[in-house]
Amino acid sequence: MSPLPRNGATLTGRDRQGRTLRIARHAASDRVVLSVWQDSSCVATVRLAPEDVVDLVTQLTRTLLPAEDGGAEAMIN
């Protein structure tokens, strides 16, 4: 099992017990790593360049906003 990130955070999922999202900064590779964990197993990772984090935050924010046409918007495009 990988240790919890020293430079980052851990968010607990609400849909499945034991599911967490780890956010870690890896200075040596100049990447921000998002990893999905189920209990003590990493099940997926995405490595982002620092400039991509701004787009991630923008897209997360857009997802929370109501759809412009007033209808339901799909969570995944």
PDB file of N, CA, C and O in Angstrom, residues 1-6 10 20 22 24 26 33 35 37 39-42 45 47:
ATOM      1  N   MET A   1       0.843  -1.175   0.000  1.00  0.00           N
ATOM      2  CA  MET A   1       0.000   0.000   0.000  1.00  0.00           C
ATOM      3  C   MET A   1       0.891   1.243   0.000  1.00  0.00           C
ATOM      4  O   MET A   1       1.852   1.333   0.732  1.00  0.00           O
ATOM      5  N   SER A   2       0.530   2.184  -0.841  1.00  0.00           N
ATOM      6  CA  SER A   2       1.276   3.430  -0.921  1.00  0.00           C
ATOM      7  C   SER A   2       0.883   4.342   0.235  1.00  0.00           C
ATOM      8  O   SER A   2      -0.282   4.395   0.614  1.00  0.00           O
ATOM      9  N   PRO A   3       1.854   5.077   0.804  1.00  0.00           N
ATOM     10  CA  PRO A   3       1.502   5.988   1.897  1.00  0.00           C
ATOM     11  C   PRO A   3       0.625   7.133   1.394  1.00  0.00           C
ATOM     12  O   PRO A   3       0.618   7.452   0.213  1.00  0.00           O
ATOM     13  N   LEU A   4      -0.080   7.745   2.314  1.00  0.00           N
ATOM     14  CA  LEU A   4      -0.891   8.908   1.960  1.00  0.00           C
ATOM     15  C   LEU A   4       0.022  10.036   1.504  1.00  0.00           C
ATOM     16  O   LEU A   4       1.162  10.139   1.966  1.00  0.00           O
ATOM     17  N   PRO A   5      -0.450  10.879   0.589  1.00  0.00           N
ATOM     18  CA  PRO A   5       0.414  11.941   0.070  1.00  0.00           C
ATOM     19  C   PRO A   5       0.804  12.962   1.131  1.00  0.00           C
ATOM     20  O   PRO A   5      -0.028  13.362   1.930  1.00  0.00           O
ATOM     21  N   ARG A   6       2.085  13.325   1.141  1.00  0.00           N
ATOM     22  CA  ARG A   6       2.553  14.385   2.042  1.00  0.00           C
ATOM     23  C   ARG A   6       2.165  15.751   1.502  1.00  0.00           C
ATOM     24  O   ARG A   6       1.836  16.644   2.244  1.00  0.00           O
ATOM     25  N   THR A  10      -6.641  13.896   0.547  1.00  0.00           N
ATOM     26  CA  THR A  10      -7.434  12.694   0.309  1.00  0.00           C
ATOM     27  C   THR A  10      -8.902  13.046   0.504  1.00  0.00           C
ATOM     28  O   THR A  10      -9.265  13.664   1.509  1.00  0.00           O
ATOM     29  N   THR A  20     -11.537   6.253  -2.122  1.00  0.00           N
ATOM     30  CA  THR A  20     -10.961   7.573  -1.892  1.00  0.00           C
ATOM     31  C   THR A  20     -10.294   8.093  -3.157  1.00  0.00           C
ATOM     32  O   THR A  20      -9.886   7.316  -4.037  1.00  0.00           O
ATOM     33  N   ARG A  22      -7.069  10.368  -4.057  1.00  0.00           N
ATOM     34  CA  ARG A  22      -5.852  10.978  -3.521  1.00  0.00           C
ATOM     35  C   ARG A  22      -5.331  11.985  -4.539  1.00  0.00           C
ATOM     36  O   ARG A  22      -5.308  11.716  -5.736  1.00  0.00           O
ATOM     37  N   ALA A  24      -1.995  14.251  -5.163  1.00  0.00           N
ATOM     38  CA  ALA A  24      -0.614  14.376  -4.702  1.00  0.00           C
ATOM     39  C   ALA A  24       0.212  15.177  -5.696  1.00  0.00           C
ATOM     40  O   ALA A  24       0.012  15.082  -6.908  1.00  0.00           O
ATOM     41  N   HIS A  26       3.888  15.615  -7.177  1.00  0.00           N
ATOM     42  CA  HIS A  26       5.167  14.928  -7.310  1.00  0.00           C
ATOM     43  C   HIS A  26       6.159  15.909  -7.936  1.00  0.00           C
ATOM     44  O   HIS A  26       6.182  16.085  -9.160  1.00  0.00           O
ATOM     45  N   VAL A  33      -0.824  14.191  -9.352  1.00  0.00           N
ATOM     46  CA  VAL A  33      -1.366  12.861  -9.593  1.00  0.00           C
ATOM     47  C   VAL A  33      -2.689  12.710  -8.859  1.00  0.00           C
ATOM     48  O   VAL A  33      -2.774  12.931  -7.652  1.00  0.00           O
ATOM     49  N   SER A  35      -5.352   9.860  -7.968  1.00  0.00           N
ATOM     50  CA  SER A  35      -5.459   8.402  -7.953  1.00  0.00           C
ATOM     51  C   SER A  35      -6.716   7.984  -7.200  1.00  0.00           C
ATOM     52  O   SER A  35      -7.065   8.573  -6.181  1.00  0.00           O
ATOM     53  N   TRP A  37      -8.562   5.093  -5.151  1.00  0.00           N
ATOM     54  CA  TRP A  37      -8.219   3.937  -4.319  1.00  0.00           C
ATOM     55  C   TRP A  37      -9.475   3.245  -3.831  1.00  0.00           C
ATOM     56  O   TRP A  37     -10.464   3.906  -3.507  1.00  0.00           O
ATOM     57  N   ASP A  39     -10.044   0.819  -0.823  1.00  0.00           N
ATOM     58  CA  ASP A  39      -9.351   0.314   0.367  1.00  0.00           C
ATOM     59  C   ASP A  39      -7.850   0.541   0.188  1.00  0.00           C
ATOM     60  O   ASP A  39      -7.435   1.667   0.055  1.00  0.00           O
ATOM     61  N   SER A  40      -7.047  -0.493   0.117  1.00  0.00           N
ATOM     62  CA  SER A  40      -5.594  -0.315   0.001  1.00  0.00           C
ATOM     63  C   SER A  40      -5.069  -0.536  -1.413  1.00  0.00           C
ATOM     64  O   SER A  40      -3.868  -0.637  -1.618  1.00  0.00           O
ATOM     65  N   SER A  41      -5.967  -0.584  -2.406  1.00  0.00           N
ATOM     66  CA  SER A  41      -5.554  -0.816  -3.792  1.00  0.00           C
ATOM     67  C   SER A  41      -5.821   0.394  -4.667  1.00  0.00           C
ATOM     68  O   SER A  41      -6.935   0.928  -4.679  1.00  0.00           O
ATOM     69  N   CYS A  42      -4.817   0.805  -5.409  1.00  0.00           N
ATOM     70  CA  CYS A  42      -4.980   1.879  -6.385  1.00  0.00           C
ATOM     71  C   CYS A  42      -5.621   1.273  -7.628  1.00  0.00           C
ATOM     72  O   CYS A  42      -5.107   0.307  -8.195  1.00  0.00           O
ATOM     73  N   THR A  45      -5.122   6.007 -12.064  1.00  0.00           N
ATOM     74  CA  THR A  45      -4.374   7.235 -11.846  1.00  0.00           C
ATOM     75  C   THR A  45      -4.422   8.100 -13.093  1.00  0.00           C
ATOM     76  O   THR A  45      -4.585   7.603 -14.208  1.00  0.00           O
ATOM     77  N   ARG A  47      -2.038  11.518 -14.356  1.00  0.00           N
ATOM     78  CA  ARG A  47      -0.936  12.431 -14.052  1.00  0.00           C
ATOM     79  C   ARG A  47      -1.122  13.693 -14.890  1.00  0.00           C
ATOM     80  O   ARG A  47      -1.173  13.619 -16.116  1.00  0.00           O
TER      81      ARG A  47
END
